[in-house]
mmCIF file of C-alpha atoms in Angstrom:
data_model
loop_
_atom_site.group_PDB
_atom_site.id
_atom_site.type_symbol
_atom_site.label_atom_id
_atom_site.label_comp_id
_atom_site.label_asym_id
_atom_site.label_seq_id
_atom_site.Cartn_x
_atom_site.Cartn_y
_atom_site.Cartn_z
ATOM 1 C CA MET A 291 -0.208 -14.291 -28.837
ATOM 2 C CA TRP A 292 0.064 -12.387 -25.303
ATOM 3 C CA PHE A 293 -0.401 -8.664 -26.759
ATOM 4 C CA LEU A 294 -2.653 -7.454 -29.418
ATOM 5 C CA PRO A 295 -1.748 -4.374 -31.072
ATOM 6 C CA LEU A 296 -3.973 -1.410 -30.754
ATOM 7 C CA GLY A 297 -5.023 -1.532 -34.320
ATOM 8 C CA ARG A 298 -6.508 -4.964 -34.247
ATOM 9 C CA GLY A 299 -10.578 -5.309 -33.621
ATOM 10 C CA GLU A 300 -9.958 -7.890 -31.008
ATOM 11 C CA ALA A 301 -7.948 -5.110 -28.953
ATOM 12 C CA VAL A 302 -10.837 -2.895 -29.070
ATOM 13 C CA GLU A 303 -13.423 -5.651 -27.645
ATOM 14 C CA ALA A 304 -10.787 -6.062 -24.750
ATOM 15 C CA ILE A 305 -10.727 -2.424 -23.841
ATOM 16 C CA LYS A 306 -14.484 -2.541 -23.948
ATOM 17 C CA ARG A 307 -14.632 -5.715 -21.843
ATOM 18 C CA ALA A 308 -12.233 -4.198 -19.133
ATOM 19 C CA TYR A 309 -14.379 -1.115 -19.101
ATOM 20 C CA GLY A 310 -17.318 -2.971 -18.395
ATOM 21 C CA VAL A 311 -15.695 -4.711 -15.443
ATOM 22 C CA ALA A 312 -14.764 -1.394 -14.106
ATOM 23 C CA GLN A 313 -18.130 0.018 -14.498
ATOM 24 C CA GLU A 314 -19.822 -3.055 -12.507
ATOM 25 C CA TYR A 315 -16.916 -2.766 -9.600
ATOM 26 C CA ALA A 316 -17.917 1.018 -9.413
ATOM 27 C CA LYS A 317 -21.721 0.074 -9.318
ATOM 28 C CA LYS A 318 -21.031 -2.258 -6.461
ATOM 29 C CA ILE A 319 -19.175 0.152 -4.395
ATOM 30 C CA GLY A 320 -20.999 3.214 -5.428
ATOM 31 C CA GLY A 321 -17.784 4.945 -6.869
ATOM 32 C CA ARG A 322 -16.281 5.965 -10.241
ATOM 33 C CA VAL A 323 -14.020 4.757 -12.662
ATOM 34 C CA GLU A 324 -11.042 7.002 -13.976
ATOM 35 C CA THR A 325 -8.268 5.778 -16.145
ATOM 36 C CA LEU A 326 -5.181 4.753 -14.353
ATOM 37 C CA GLN A 327 -2.885 7.790 -13.359
ATOM 38 C CA PRO A 328 0.260 8.038 -11.628
ATOM 39 C CA ARG A 329 -1.232 9.161 -8.378
ATOM 40 C CA HIS A 330 -2.806 5.693 -8.086
ATOM 41 C CA ILE A 331 0.464 3.825 -8.427
ATOM 42 C CA TYR A 332 2.749 6.364 -6.692
ATOM 43 C CA GLY A 333 0.648 8.496 -4.257
ATOM 44 C CA GLU A 334 2.570 11.729 -3.127
ATOM 45 C CA LYS A 335 5.690 10.651 -5.267
ATOM 46 C CA ALA A 336 3.619 10.856 -8.491
ATOM 47 C CA GLU A 337 5.132 14.014 -9.522
ATOM 48 C CA ASP A 338 8.522 12.481 -9.208
ATOM 49 C CA PHE A 339 8.000 10.006 -12.020
ATOM 50 C CA GLY A 340 4.825 10.894 -13.839
ATOM 51 C CA TYR A 341 3.832 8.375 -16.341
ATOM 52 C CA THR A 342 6.978 6.235 -16.396
ATOM 53 C CA LEU A 343 7.765 3.311 -14.191
ATOM 54 C CA GLN A 344 10.471 2.951 -11.538
ATOM 55 C CA VAL A 345 12.982 0.271 -12.330
ATOM 56 C CA GLY A 346 13.135 -2.161 -9.341
ATOM 57 C CA ARG A 347 9.907 -2.787 -7.154
ATOM 58 C CA ILE A 348 7.219 -0.492 -6.495
ATOM 59 C CA GLY A 349 4.665 -1.005 -3.606
ATOM 60 C CA VAL A 350 1.348 -0.216 -4.327
ATOM 61 C CA THR A 351 -1.262 0.246 -1.575
ATOM 62 C CA LEU A 352 -4.999 1.077 -2.727
ATOM 63 C CA GLN A 353 -7.631 2.586 -0.646
ATOM 64 C CA PRO A 354 -10.168 0.289 0.888
ATOM 65 C CA ALA A 355 -12.783 -0.867 -1.630
ATOM 66 C CA SER A 356 -10.764 0.586 -4.702
ATOM 67 C CA VAL A 357 -9.767 -1.797 -7.599
ATOM 68 C CA ILE A 358 -7.394 -1.486 -10.664
ATOM 69 C CA VAL A 359 -8.603 -3.106 -13.788
ATOM 70 C CA LEU A 360 -5.159 -3.357 -16.146
ATOM 71 C CA TRP A 361 -6.088 -4.260 -20.042
ATOM 72 C CA GLY A 362 -2.877 -3.185 -21.629
ATOM 73 C CA PHE A 363 0.534 -1.555 -21.568
ATOM 74 C CA TYR A 364 2.161 1.306 -23.115
ATOM 75 C CA ASN A 365 5.952 1.034 -24.190
ATOM 76 C CA ALA A 366 8.109 3.608 -25.456
ATOM 77 C CA ASP A 367 11.128 2.262 -24.200
ATOM 78 C CA GLU A 368 13.169 -0.526 -26.111
ATOM 79 C CA TYR A 369 15.204 -1.553 -23.067
ATOM 80 C CA LEU A 370 11.972 -2.026 -20.904
ATOM 81 C CA ASP A 371 12.300 -6.068 -20.573
ATOM 82 C CA PHE A 372 9.342 -7.201 -18.506
ATOM 83 C CA VAL A 373 6.815 -6.150 -15.886
ATOM 84 C CA ARG A 374 5.563 -8.426 -12.932
ATOM 85 C CA PHE A 375 2.712 -7.752 -10.896
ATOM 86 C CA ILE A 376 2.524 -9.491 -7.834
ATOM 87 C CA HIS A 377 -1.007 -9.725 -5.686
ATOM 88 C CA ASP A 378 -1.997 -12.094 -3.074
ATOM 89 C CA GLY A 379 1.246 -13.995 -3.564
ATOM 90 C CA ARG A 380 0.375 -14.678 -7.121
ATOM 91 C CA THR A 381 2.967 -13.690 -9.985
ATOM 92 C CA TYR A 382 1.410 -12.000 -13.186
ATOM 93 C CA GLU A 383 4.105 -11.422 -15.845
ATOM 94 C CA TRP A 384 3.893 -9.060 -18.717
ATOM 95 C CA PHE A 385 6.770 -9.277 -21.380
ATOM 96 C CA VAL A 386 6.497 -5.747 -22.688
ATOM 97 C CA HIS A 387 9.538 -5.769 -25.035
ATOM 98 C CA PRO A 388 7.615 -6.129 -28.144
ATOM 99 C CA ILE A 389 5.086 -3.548 -27.808
ATOM 100 C CA ALA A 390 7.927 -0.789 -28.383
ATOM 101 C CA TYR A 391 8.060 -1.841 -31.904
ATOM 102 C CA TYR A 392 4.120 -1.549 -32.454
ATOM 103 C CA PRO A 393 3.491 1.700 -34.427
ATOM 104 C CA GLU A 394 0.976 3.093 -31.678
ATOM 105 C CA ARG A 395 3.579 1.439 -28.683
ATOM 106 C CA VAL A 396 0.296 0.049 -27.073
ATOM 107 C CA GLY A 397 -0.367 -3.782 -26.277
ATOM 108 C CA VAL A 398 -3.719 -4.896 -25.183
ATOM 109 C CA TRP A 399 -3.759 -8.085 -23.151
ATOM 110 C CA ALA A 400 -5.544 -10.461 -25.360
ATOM 111 C CA GLU A 401 -7.045 -12.466 -22.026
ATOM 112 C CA GLU A 402 -9.066 -11.144 -19.184
ATOM 113 C CA PRO A 403 -8.267 -8.256 -17.618
ATOM 114 C CA TYR A 404 -6.195 -8.244 -14.664
ATOM 115 C CA ILE A 405 -8.123 -7.109 -11.450
ATOM 116 C CA PHE A 406 -6.209 -5.989 -8.253
ATOM 117 C CA ARG A 407 -7.454 -4.674 -4.898
ATOM 118 C CA GLY A 408 -5.894 -4.146 -1.701
ATOM 119 C CA SER A 409 -2.283 -4.126 -2.173
ATOM 120 C CA LEU A 410 0.170 -4.853 -5.162
ATOM 121 C CA LEU A 411 3.547 -4.986 -6.098
ATOM 122 C CA ILE A 412 4.851 -4.035 -9.461
ATOM 123 C CA ASP A 413 8.459 -5.385 -10.398
ATOM 124 C CA VAL A 414 9.954 -3.561 -13.219
ATOM 125 C CA HIS A 415 13.049 -4.854 -15.304
ATOM 126 C CA ALA A 416 15.130 -3.226 -17.682
ATOM 127 C CA THR A 417 18.065 -4.193 -19.951
ATOM 128 C CA GLY A 418 20.915 -2.113 -21.163
ATOM 129 C CA GLY A 419 24.198 -1.142 -19.808
ATOM 130 C CA GLU A 420 23.406 2.368 -18.475
ATOM 131 C CA GLN A 421 22.094 2.841 -14.626
ATOM 132 C CA ARG A 422 18.483 3.817 -14.926
ATOM 133 C CA ASP A 423 15.980 4.681 -12.587
ATOM 134 C CA ARG A 424 12.707 4.759 -14.620
ATOM 135 C CA VAL A 425 11.445 3.358 -17.852
ATOM 136 C CA TYR A 426 9.181 4.809 -20.417
ATOM 137 C CA GLY A 427 6.200 2.508 -20.062
ATOM 138 C CA TRP A 428 2.933 2.402 -18.381
ATOM 139 C CA PRO A 429 0.148 -0.112 -17.414
ATOM 140 C CA LEU A 430 -3.403 0.830 -19.283
ATOM 141 C CA GLY A 431 -6.242 0.549 -17.206
ATOM 142 C CA TYR A 432 -8.853 1.738 -14.722
ATOM 143 C CA PHE A 433 -8.836 2.961 -11.465
ATOM 144 C CA VAL A 434 -12.249 2.283 -9.561
ATOM 145 C CA ALA A 435 -12.691 4.334 -6.260
ATOM 146 C CA PRO A 436 -15.671 4.995 -3.950
ATOM 147 C CA LEU A 437 -17.262 8.260 -4.268
ATOM 148 C CA GLN A 438 -16.890 8.683 -0.573
ATOM 149 C CA PRO A 439 -14.227 7.220 1.440
ATOM 150 C CA PRO A 440 -15.741 4.250 3.673
ATOM 151 C CA GLN A 441 -17.344 5.179 7.020
ATOM 152 C CA GLU A 442 -14.671 4.924 9.763
ATOM 153 C CA VAL A 443 -16.017 2.645 12.605
ATOM 154 C CA LYS A 444 -16.163 4.276 15.696
ATOM 155 C CA PRO A 445 -15.472 2.375 18.886
ATOM 156 C CA PRO A 446 -18.593 1.908 21.403
ATOM 157 C CA ARG A 447 -18.763 4.608 24.051
ATOM 158 C CA GLY A 448 -17.315 3.780 27.599
ATOM 159 C CA ARG A 449 -19.847 2.565 30.187
ATOM 160 C CA ARG A 450 -22.011 5.145 32.325
ATOM 161 C CA GLY A 451 -21.804 4.893 36.055
ATOM 162 C CA PRO A 452 -24.465 5.943 38.509
ATOM 163 C CA ARG A 453 -27.107 8.686 37.738
ATOM 164 C CA GLY A 454 -26.163 8.861 33.667
ATOM 165 C CA ARG A 455 -22.791 10.438 34.142
ATOM 166 C CA GLU A 456 -19.669 8.967 32.605
ATOM 167 C CA ARG A 457 -17.247 7.523 34.974
ATOM 168 C CA GLY A 458 -14.471 9.874 35.777
ATOM 169 C CA GLN A 459 -16.306 12.901 35.242
ATOM 170 C CA GLY A 460 -17.487 15.780 37.517
ATOM 171 C CA GLU A 461 -20.982 16.618 38.536
ATOM 172 C CA SER A 462 -23.183 17.574 35.728
ATOM 173 C CA ARG A 463 -23.980 21.276 35.553
ATOM 174 C CA ARG A 464 -27.987 21.516 36.455
ATOM 175 C CA GLY A 465 -29.997 24.009 37.665
ATOM 176 C CA GLY A 466 -28.889 27.302 38.017
ATOM 177 C CA GLU A 467 -25.228 26.926 37.534
ATOM 178 C CA GLU A 468 -23.404 29.470 35.440
ATOM 179 C CA ARG A 469 -20.890 28.413 32.641
ATOM 180 C CA SER A 470 -17.315 29.800 33.003
#
């Protein structure tokens, strides 16, 4: 069985395991753990979609040192066929159609949680005759981000010319010169 209904004891253990993984990453980077939200997937377009998935391909670019840890899926759309997560050239497929029939509509991944960093592609496929731009499903997991963004690396300063001043600059102001 790929997915476990939320009501099963093994599902609770899988969620705890995923949270433990997220906490370990947060300790490594000095970060925080949040539940996965639309702003983590869509960025500035988060308000357009909310907790729904755009049908087709979604490109996700994570901040440096950020991590997504997925443990399950919410599916309230009987036409949501499957979701593919593509990371570093590897495809992870989640067939989420039966989750819509669980009473809680949540399926927990029975294996270890998926861990994504850097960039990620999400392919969403729906069946049905009507043209749709979104499905009512959402990946469940944790987003781990550093508390402060990584420090920007500054290039070294230019070489100094004669008498300690930078090349191309005028004479330094010394002595009794006034500033204008």
